[in-house]
PDB file of C-alpha atoms in Angstrom:
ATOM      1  CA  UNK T  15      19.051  24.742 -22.238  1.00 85.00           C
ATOM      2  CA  UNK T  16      16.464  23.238 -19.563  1.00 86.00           C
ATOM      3  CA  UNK T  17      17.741  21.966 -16.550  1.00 90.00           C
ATOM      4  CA  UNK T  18      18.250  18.429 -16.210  1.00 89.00           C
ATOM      5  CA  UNK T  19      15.502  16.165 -14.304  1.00 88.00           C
ATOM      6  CA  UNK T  20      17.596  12.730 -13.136  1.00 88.00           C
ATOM      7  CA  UNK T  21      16.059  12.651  -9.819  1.00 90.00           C
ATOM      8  CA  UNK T  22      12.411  13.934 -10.363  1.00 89.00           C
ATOM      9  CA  UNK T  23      11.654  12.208 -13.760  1.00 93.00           C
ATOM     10  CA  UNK T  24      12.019   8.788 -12.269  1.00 96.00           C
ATOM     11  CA  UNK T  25       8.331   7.859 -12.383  1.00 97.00           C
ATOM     12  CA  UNK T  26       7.282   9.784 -15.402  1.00 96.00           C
ATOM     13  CA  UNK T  27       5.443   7.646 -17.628  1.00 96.00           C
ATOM     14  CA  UNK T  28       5.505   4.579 -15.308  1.00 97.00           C
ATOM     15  CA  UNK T  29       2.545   2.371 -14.713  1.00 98.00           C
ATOM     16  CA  UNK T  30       1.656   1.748 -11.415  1.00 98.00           C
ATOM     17  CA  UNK T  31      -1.534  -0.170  -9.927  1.00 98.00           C
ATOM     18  CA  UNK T  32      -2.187   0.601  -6.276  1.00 98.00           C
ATOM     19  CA  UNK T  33      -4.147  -1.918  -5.032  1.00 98.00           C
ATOM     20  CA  UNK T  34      -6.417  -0.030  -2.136  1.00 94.00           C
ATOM     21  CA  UNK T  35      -6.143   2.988  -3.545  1.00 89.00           C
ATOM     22  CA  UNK T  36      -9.144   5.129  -3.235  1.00 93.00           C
ATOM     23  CA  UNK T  37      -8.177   6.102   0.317  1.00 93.00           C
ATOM     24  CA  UNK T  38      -5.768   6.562   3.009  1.00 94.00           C
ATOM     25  CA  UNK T  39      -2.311   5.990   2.423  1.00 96.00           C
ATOM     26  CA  UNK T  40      -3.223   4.688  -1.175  1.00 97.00           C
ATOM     27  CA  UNK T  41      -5.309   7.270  -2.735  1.00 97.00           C
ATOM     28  CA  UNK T  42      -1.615   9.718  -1.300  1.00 98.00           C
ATOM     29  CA  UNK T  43       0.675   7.140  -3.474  1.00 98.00           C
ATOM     30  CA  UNK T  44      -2.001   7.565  -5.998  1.00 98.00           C
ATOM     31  CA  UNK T  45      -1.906  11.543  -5.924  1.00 98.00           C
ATOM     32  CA  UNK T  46       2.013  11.357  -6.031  1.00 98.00           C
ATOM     33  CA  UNK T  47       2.469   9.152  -8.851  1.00 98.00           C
ATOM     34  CA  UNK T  48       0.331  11.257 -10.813  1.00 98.00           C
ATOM     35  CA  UNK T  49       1.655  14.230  -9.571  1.00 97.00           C
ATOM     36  CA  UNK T  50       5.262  12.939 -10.774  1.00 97.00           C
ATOM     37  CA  UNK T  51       3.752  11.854 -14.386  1.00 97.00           C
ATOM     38  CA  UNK T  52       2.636   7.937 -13.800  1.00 98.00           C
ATOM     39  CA  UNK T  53      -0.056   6.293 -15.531  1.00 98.00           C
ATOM     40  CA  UNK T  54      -1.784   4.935 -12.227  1.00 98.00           C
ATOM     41  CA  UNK T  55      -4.698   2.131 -11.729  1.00 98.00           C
ATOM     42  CA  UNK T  56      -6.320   2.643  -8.761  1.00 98.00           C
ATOM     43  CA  UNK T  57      -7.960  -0.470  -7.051  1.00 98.00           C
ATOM     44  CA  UNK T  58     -10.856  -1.096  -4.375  1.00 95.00           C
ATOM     45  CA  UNK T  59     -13.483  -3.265  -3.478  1.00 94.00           C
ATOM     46  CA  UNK T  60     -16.319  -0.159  -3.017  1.00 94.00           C
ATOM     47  CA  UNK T  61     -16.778   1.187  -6.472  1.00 96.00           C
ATOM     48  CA  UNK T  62     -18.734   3.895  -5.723  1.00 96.00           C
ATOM     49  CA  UNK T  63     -15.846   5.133  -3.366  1.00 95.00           C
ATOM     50  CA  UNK T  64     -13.085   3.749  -6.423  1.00 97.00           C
ATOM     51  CA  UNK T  65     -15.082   6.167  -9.033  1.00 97.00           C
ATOM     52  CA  UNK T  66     -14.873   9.503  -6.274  1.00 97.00           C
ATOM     53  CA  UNK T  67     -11.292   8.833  -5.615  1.00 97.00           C
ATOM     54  CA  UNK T  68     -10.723   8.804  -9.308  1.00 98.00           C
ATOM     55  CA  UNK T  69     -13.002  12.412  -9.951  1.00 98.00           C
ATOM     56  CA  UNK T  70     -10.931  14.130  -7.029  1.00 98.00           C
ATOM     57  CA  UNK T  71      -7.542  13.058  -8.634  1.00 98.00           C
ATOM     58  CA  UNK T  72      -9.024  14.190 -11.855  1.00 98.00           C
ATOM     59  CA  UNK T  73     -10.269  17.402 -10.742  1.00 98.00           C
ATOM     60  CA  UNK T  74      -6.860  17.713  -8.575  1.00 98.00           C
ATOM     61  CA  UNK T  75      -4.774  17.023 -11.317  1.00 98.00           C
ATOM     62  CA  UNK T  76      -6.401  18.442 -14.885  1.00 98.00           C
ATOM     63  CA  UNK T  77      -3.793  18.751 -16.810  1.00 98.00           C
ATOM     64  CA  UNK T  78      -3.443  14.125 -16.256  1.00 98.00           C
ATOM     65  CA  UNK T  79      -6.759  13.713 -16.079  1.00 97.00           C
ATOM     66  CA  UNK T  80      -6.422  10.834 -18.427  1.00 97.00           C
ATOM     67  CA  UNK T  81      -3.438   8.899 -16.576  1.00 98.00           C
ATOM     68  CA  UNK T  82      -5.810   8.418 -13.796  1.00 98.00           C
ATOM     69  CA  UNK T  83      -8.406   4.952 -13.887  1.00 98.00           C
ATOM     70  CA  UNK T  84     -10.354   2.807 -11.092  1.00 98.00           C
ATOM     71  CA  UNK T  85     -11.205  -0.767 -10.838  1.00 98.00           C
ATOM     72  CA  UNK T  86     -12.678  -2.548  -8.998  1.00 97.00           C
ATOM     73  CA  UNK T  87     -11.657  -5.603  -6.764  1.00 97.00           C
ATOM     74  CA  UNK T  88     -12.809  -7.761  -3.646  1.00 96.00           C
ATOM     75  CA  UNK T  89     -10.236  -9.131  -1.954  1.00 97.00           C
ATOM     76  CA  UNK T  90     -12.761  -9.837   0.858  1.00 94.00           C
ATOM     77  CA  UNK T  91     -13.580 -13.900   0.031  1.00 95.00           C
ATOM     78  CA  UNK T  92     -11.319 -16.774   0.381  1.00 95.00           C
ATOM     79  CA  UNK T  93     -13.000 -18.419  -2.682  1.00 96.00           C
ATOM     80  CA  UNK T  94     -12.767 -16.127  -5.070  1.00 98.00           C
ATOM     81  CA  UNK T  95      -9.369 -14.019  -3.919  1.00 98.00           C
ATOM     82  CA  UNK T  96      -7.433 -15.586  -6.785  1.00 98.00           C
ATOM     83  CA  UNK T  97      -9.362 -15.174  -9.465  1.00 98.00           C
ATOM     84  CA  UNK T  98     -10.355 -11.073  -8.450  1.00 98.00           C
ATOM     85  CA  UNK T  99      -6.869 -10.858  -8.418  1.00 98.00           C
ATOM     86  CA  UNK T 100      -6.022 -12.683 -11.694  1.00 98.00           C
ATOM     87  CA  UNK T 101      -9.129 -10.062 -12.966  1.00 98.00           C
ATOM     88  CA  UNK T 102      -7.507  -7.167 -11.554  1.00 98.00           C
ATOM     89  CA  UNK T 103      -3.814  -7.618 -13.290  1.00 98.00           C
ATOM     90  CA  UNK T 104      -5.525  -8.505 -16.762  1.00 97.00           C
ATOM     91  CA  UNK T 105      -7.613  -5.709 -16.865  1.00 97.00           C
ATOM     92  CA  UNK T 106      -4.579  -3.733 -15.216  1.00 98.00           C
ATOM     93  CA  UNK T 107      -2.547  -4.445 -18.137  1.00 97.00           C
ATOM     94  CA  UNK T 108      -4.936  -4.063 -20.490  1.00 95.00           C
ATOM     95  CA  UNK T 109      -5.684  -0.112 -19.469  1.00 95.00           C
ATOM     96  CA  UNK T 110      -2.374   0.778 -19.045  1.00 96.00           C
ATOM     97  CA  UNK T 111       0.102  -1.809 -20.176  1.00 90.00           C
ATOM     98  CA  UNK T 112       1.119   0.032 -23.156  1.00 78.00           C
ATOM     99  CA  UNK T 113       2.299  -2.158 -26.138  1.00 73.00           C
ATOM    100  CA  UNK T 114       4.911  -4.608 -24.028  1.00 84.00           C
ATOM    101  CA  UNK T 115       1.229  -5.161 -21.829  1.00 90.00           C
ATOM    102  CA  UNK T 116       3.630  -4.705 -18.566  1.00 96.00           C
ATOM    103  CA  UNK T 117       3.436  -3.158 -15.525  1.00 98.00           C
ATOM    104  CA  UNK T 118       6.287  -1.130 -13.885  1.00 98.00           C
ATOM    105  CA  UNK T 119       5.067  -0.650 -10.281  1.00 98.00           C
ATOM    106  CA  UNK T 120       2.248  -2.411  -7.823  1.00 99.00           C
ATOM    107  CA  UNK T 121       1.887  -1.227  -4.600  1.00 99.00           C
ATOM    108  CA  UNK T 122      -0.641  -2.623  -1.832  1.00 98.00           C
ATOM    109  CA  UNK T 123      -1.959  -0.842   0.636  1.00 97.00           C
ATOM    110  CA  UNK T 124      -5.616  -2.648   1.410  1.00 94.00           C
ATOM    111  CA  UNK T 125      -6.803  -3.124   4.463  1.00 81.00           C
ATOM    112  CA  UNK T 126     -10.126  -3.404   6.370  1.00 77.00           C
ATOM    113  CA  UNK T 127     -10.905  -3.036  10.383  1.00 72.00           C
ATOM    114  CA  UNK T 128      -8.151  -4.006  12.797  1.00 74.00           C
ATOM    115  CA  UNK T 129      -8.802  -7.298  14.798  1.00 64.00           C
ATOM    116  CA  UNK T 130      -7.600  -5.659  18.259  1.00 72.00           C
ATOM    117  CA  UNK T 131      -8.902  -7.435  21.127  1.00 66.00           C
ATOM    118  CA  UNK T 132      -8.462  -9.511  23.803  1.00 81.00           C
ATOM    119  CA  UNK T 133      -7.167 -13.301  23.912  1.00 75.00           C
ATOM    120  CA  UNK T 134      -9.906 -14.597  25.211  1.00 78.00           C
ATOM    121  CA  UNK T 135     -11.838 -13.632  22.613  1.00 83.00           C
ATOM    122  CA  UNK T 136      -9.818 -15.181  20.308  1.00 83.00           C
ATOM    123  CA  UNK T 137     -11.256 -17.925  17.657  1.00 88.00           C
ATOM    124  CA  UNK T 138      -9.462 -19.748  14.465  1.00 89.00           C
ATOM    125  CA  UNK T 139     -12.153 -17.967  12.109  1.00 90.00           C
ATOM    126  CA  UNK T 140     -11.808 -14.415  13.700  1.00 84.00           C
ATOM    127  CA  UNK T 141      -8.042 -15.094  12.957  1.00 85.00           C
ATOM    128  CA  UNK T 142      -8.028 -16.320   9.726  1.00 91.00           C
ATOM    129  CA  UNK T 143     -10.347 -13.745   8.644  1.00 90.00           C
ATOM    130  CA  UNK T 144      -8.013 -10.806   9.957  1.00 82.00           C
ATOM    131  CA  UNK T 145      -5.154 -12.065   7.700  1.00 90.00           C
ATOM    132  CA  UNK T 146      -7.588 -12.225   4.412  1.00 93.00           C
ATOM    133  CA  UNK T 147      -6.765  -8.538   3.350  1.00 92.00           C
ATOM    134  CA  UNK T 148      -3.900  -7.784   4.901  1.00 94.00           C
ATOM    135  CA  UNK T 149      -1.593 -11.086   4.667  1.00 96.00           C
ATOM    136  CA  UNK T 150      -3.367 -13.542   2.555  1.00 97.00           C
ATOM    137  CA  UNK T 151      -3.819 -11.321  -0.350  1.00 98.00           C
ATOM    138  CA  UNK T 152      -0.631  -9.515  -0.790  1.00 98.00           C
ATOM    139  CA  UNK T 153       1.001 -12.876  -0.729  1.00 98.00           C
ATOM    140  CA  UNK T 154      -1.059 -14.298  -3.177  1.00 98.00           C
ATOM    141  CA  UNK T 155      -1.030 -11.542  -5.155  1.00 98.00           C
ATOM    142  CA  UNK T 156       2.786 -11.739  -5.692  1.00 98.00           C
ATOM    143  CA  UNK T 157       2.235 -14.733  -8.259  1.00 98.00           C
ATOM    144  CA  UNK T 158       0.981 -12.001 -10.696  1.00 98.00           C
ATOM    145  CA  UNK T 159       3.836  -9.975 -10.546  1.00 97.00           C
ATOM    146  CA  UNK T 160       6.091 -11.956 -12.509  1.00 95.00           C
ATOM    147  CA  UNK T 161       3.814 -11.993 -15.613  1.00 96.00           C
ATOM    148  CA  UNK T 162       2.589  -8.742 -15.386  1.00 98.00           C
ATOM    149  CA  UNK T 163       5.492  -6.216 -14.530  1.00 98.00           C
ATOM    150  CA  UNK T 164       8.580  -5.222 -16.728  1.00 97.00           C
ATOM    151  CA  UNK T 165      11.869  -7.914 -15.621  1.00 97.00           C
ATOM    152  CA  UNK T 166      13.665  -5.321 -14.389  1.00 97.00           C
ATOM    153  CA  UNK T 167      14.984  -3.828 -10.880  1.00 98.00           C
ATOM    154  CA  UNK T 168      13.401  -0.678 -12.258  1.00 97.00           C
ATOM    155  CA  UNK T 169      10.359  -2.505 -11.447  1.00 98.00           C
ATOM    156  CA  UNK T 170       9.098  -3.073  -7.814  1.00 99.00           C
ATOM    157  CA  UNK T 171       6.101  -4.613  -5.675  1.00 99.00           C
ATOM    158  CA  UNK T 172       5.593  -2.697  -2.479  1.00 99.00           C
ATOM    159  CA  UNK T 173       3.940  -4.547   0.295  1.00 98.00           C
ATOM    160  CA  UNK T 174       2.405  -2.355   3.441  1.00 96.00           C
ATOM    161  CA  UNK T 175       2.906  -3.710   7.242  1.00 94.00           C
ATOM    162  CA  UNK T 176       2.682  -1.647   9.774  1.00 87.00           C
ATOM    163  CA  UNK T 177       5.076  -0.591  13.229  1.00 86.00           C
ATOM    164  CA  UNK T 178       3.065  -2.972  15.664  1.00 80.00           C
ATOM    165  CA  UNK T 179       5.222  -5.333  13.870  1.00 83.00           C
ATOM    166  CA  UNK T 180       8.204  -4.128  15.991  1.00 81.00           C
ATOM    167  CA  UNK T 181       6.322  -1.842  18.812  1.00 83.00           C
ATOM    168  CA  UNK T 182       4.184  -4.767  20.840  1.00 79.00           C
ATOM    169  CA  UNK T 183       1.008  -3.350  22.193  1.00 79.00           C
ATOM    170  CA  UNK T 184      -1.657  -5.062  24.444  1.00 79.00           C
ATOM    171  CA  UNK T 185      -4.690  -6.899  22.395  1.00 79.00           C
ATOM    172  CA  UNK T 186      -2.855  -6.111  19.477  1.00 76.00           C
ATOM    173  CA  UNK T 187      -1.387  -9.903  19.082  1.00 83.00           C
ATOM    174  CA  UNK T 188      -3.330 -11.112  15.934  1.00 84.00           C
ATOM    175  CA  UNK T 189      -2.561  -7.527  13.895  1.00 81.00           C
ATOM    176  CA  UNK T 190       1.051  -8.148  14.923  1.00 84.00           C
ATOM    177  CA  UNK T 191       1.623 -10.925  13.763  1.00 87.00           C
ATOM    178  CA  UNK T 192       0.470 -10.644  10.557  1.00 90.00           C
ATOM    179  CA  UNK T 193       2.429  -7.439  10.738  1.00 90.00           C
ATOM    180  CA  UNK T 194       5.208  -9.326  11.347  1.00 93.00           C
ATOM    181  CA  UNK T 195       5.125 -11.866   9.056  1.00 95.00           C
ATOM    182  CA  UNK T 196       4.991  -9.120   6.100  1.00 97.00           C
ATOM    183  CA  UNK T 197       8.742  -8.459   6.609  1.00 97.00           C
ATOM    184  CA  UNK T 198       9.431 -12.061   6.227  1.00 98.00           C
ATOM    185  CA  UNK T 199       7.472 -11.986   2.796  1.00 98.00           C
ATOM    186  CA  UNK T 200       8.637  -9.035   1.796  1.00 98.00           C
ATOM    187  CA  UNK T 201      12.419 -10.444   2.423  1.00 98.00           C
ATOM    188  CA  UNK T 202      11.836 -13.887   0.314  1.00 98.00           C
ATOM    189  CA  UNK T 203       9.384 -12.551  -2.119  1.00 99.00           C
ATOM    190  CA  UNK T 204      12.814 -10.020  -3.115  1.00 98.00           C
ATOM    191  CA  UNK T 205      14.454 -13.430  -4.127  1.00 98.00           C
ATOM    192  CA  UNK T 206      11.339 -14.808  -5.413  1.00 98.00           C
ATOM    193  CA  UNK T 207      10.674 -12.605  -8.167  1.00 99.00           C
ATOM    194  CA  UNK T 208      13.988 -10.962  -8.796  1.00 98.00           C
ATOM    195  CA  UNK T 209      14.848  -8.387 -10.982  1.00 98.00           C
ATOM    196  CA  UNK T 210      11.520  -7.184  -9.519  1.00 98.00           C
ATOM    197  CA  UNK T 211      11.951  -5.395  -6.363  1.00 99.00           C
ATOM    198  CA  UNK T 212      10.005  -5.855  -3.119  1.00 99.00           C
ATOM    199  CA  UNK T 213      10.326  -3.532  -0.457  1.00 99.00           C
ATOM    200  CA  UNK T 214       7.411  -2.850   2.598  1.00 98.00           C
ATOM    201  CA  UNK T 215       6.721   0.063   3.862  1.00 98.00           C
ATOM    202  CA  UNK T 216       6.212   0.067   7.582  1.00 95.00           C
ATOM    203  CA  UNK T 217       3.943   3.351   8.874  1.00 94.00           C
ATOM    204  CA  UNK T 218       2.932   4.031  12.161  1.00 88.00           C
ATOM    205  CA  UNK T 219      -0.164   5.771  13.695  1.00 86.00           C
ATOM    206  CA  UNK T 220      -1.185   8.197  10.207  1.00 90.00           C
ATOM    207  CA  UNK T 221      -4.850  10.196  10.687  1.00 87.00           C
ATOM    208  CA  UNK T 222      -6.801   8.024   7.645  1.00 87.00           C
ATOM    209  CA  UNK T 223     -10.255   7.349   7.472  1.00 82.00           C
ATOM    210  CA  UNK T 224      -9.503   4.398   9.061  1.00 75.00           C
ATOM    211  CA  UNK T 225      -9.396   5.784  12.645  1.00 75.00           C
ATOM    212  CA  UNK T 226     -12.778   6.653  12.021  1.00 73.00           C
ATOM    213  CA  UNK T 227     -14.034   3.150  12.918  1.00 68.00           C
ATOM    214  CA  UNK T 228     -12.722   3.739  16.323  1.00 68.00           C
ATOM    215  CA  UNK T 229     -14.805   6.438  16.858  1.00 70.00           C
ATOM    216  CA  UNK T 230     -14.932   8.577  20.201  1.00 74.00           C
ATOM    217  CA  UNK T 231     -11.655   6.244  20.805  1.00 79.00           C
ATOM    218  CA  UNK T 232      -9.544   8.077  18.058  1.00 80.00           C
ATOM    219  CA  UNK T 233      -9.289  11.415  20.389  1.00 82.00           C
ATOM    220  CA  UNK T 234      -7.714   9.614  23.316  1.00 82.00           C
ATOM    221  CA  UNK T 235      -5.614   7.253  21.276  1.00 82.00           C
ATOM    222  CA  UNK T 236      -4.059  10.104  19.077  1.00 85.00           C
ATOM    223  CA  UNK T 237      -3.743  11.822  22.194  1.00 85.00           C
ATOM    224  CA  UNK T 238      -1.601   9.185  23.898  1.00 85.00           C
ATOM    225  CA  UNK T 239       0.321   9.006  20.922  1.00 84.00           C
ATOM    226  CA  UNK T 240       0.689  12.397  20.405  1.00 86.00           C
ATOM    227  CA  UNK T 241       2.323  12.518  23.933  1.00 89.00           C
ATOM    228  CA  UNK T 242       4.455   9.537  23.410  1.00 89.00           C
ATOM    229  CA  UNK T 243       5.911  10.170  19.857  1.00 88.00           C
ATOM    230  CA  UNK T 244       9.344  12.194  19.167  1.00 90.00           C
ATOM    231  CA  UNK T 245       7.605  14.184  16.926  1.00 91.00           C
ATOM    232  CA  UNK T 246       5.060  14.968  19.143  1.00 90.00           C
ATOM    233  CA  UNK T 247       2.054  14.182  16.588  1.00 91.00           C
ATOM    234  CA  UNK T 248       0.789  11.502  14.554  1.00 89.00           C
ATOM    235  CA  UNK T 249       1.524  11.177  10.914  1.00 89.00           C
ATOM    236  CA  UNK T 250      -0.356  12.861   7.827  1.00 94.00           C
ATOM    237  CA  UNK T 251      -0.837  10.419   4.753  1.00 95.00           C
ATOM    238  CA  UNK T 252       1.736  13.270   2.935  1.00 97.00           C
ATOM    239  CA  UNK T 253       4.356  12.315   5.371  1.00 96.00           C
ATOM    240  CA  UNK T 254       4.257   8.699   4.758  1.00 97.00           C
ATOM    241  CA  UNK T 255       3.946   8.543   1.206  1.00 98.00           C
ATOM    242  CA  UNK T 256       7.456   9.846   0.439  1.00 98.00           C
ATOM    243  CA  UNK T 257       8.807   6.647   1.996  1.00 98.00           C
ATOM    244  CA  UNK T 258       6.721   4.912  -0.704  1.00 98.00           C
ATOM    245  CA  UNK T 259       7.818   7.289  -3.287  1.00 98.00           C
ATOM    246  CA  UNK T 260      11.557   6.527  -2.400  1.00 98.00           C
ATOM    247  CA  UNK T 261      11.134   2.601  -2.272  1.00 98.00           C
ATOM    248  CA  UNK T 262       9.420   3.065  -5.674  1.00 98.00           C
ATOM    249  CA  UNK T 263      12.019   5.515  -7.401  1.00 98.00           C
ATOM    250  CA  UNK T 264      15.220   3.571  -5.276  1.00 98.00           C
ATOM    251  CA  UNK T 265      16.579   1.038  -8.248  1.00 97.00           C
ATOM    252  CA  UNK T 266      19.104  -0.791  -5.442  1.00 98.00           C
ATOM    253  CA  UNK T 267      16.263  -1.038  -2.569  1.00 98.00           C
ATOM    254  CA  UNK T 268      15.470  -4.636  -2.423  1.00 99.00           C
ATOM    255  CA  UNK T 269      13.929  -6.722   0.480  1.00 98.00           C
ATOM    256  CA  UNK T 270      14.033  -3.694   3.018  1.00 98.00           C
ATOM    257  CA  UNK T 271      11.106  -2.425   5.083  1.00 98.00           C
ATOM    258  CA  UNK T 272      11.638   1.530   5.101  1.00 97.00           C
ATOM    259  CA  UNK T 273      10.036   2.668   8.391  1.00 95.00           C
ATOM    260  CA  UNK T 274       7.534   5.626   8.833  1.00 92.00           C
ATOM    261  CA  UNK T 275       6.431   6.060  12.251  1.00 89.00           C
ATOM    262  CA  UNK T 276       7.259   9.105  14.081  1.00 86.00           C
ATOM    263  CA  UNK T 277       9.780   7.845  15.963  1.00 88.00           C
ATOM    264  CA  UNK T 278       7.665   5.163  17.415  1.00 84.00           C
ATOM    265  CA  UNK T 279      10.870   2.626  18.273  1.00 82.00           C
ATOM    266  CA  UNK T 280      12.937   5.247  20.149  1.00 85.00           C
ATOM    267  CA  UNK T 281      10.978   6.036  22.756  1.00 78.00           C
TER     268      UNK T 281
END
């Protein structure tokens, strides 16, 4: 008789789009949900980089090489948001959706260069367009989740923020508050589109190829942090995607932000 699997079968067979998934923190939720049997659309605006996130899965995972697809989306234009993300849940659903044509899972964890810097340098434009990706979209994106995902608590949107939402840091004002303001979406968007859960999940400083923009910077910043951080190092992507994992797989987590961060609001 073959032991019972109530706690690691949760996600098999689900289908999940990650939207920013070919790197980072999404291509790990990508590797996990496959890993734990999803069907999984991954989602960028770079397809070059979208079809070698897919190949590594593949190669990664053989034996699910076919629960793994890319697609491609630009979430980069204030004109044309809406409709690239109308495109991305039709064609979504139409690789994946099985015969209901629903979703069970979306996670988003796009994002582009951080707008650090200092007040002075501050404009309207350079403000609006640090919010495009990583507040604009997410919100907007939450009018497709109704139509597309299963009605269920079962189902779930999971929104990314970030812990300079809660851990103020010089220059940092316009990434906060966006930061910020994704805990207040991801607290009315639970009551918006309930049964469908929405949770955020809130990491702190995690070596991505993101740091690489920051160049000679990253050393010393990792550094400081390094010094500064109860655990005494930054976070791996591994780490922080089994806070994702839970919010997905947690059928009574609703309108929480689940924190990641090394211990970055104790000390």
């Amino acid at each position: 008789m073959p032991d019972q699997t109530k706690y690691t079968n949760k996600l098999q067979n689900a289908r999940i789009l990650i939207i920013g998934g070919s790197a980072g923190i999404g291509y790990g939720v990508a590797e996990a949900c496959i890993e734990h049997g999803a069907h999984v659309v991954i989602s960028s605006s770079n397809p070059t980089r979208v079809q070698t996130a897919v190949n590594k899965i593949k190669n990664a995972y053989p034996s699910k090489a076919s629960n793994i697809i890319g697609l491609t989306v630009d979430l980069g234009k204030q004109d044309t948001l809406d409709s690239e993300l109308a495109r991305l849940f039709k064609r979504t659903v139409e690789e994946i959706g099985g015969k209901e044509g629903k979703l069970d899972h979306v996670v988003y964890t796009a994002g582009d260069a951080l707008a650090v810097g200092k007040m002075e340098d501050m404009s309207i434009e350079g403000i609006l367009k640090a919010g495009q990706i990583r507040f604009f979209a997410p919100l907007l994106a939450a009018k497709y989740i109704k139509p597309h995902l299963v009605p269920s608590p079962n189902s779930s949107y999971t929104i990314t923020t970030g812990a300079i939402s809660e851990r103020p840091q010089p220059d940092w004002a316009v990434v906060a508050a966006y930061a910020g303001g994704l805990h207040s979406m991801v607290r009315n968007l639970s009551l918006d589109l309930k049964p469908v859960r929405v949770n955020g999940v809130s990491p702190g400083a995690v070596d991505t190829e993101l740091w690489q923009m920051m160049g000679e910077e990253k050393t010393a910043i990792f550094g400081a942090l390094e010094r500064r951080l109860a655990t005494g190092r930054v976070g791996r992507v591994e780490d922080v995607v089994e806070s994702y994992l839970g919010v997905l797989r947690d059928g009574f987590m609703d309108g929480s932000v689940v924190r990641s961060d090394g211990g970055a609001l104790v000390v």
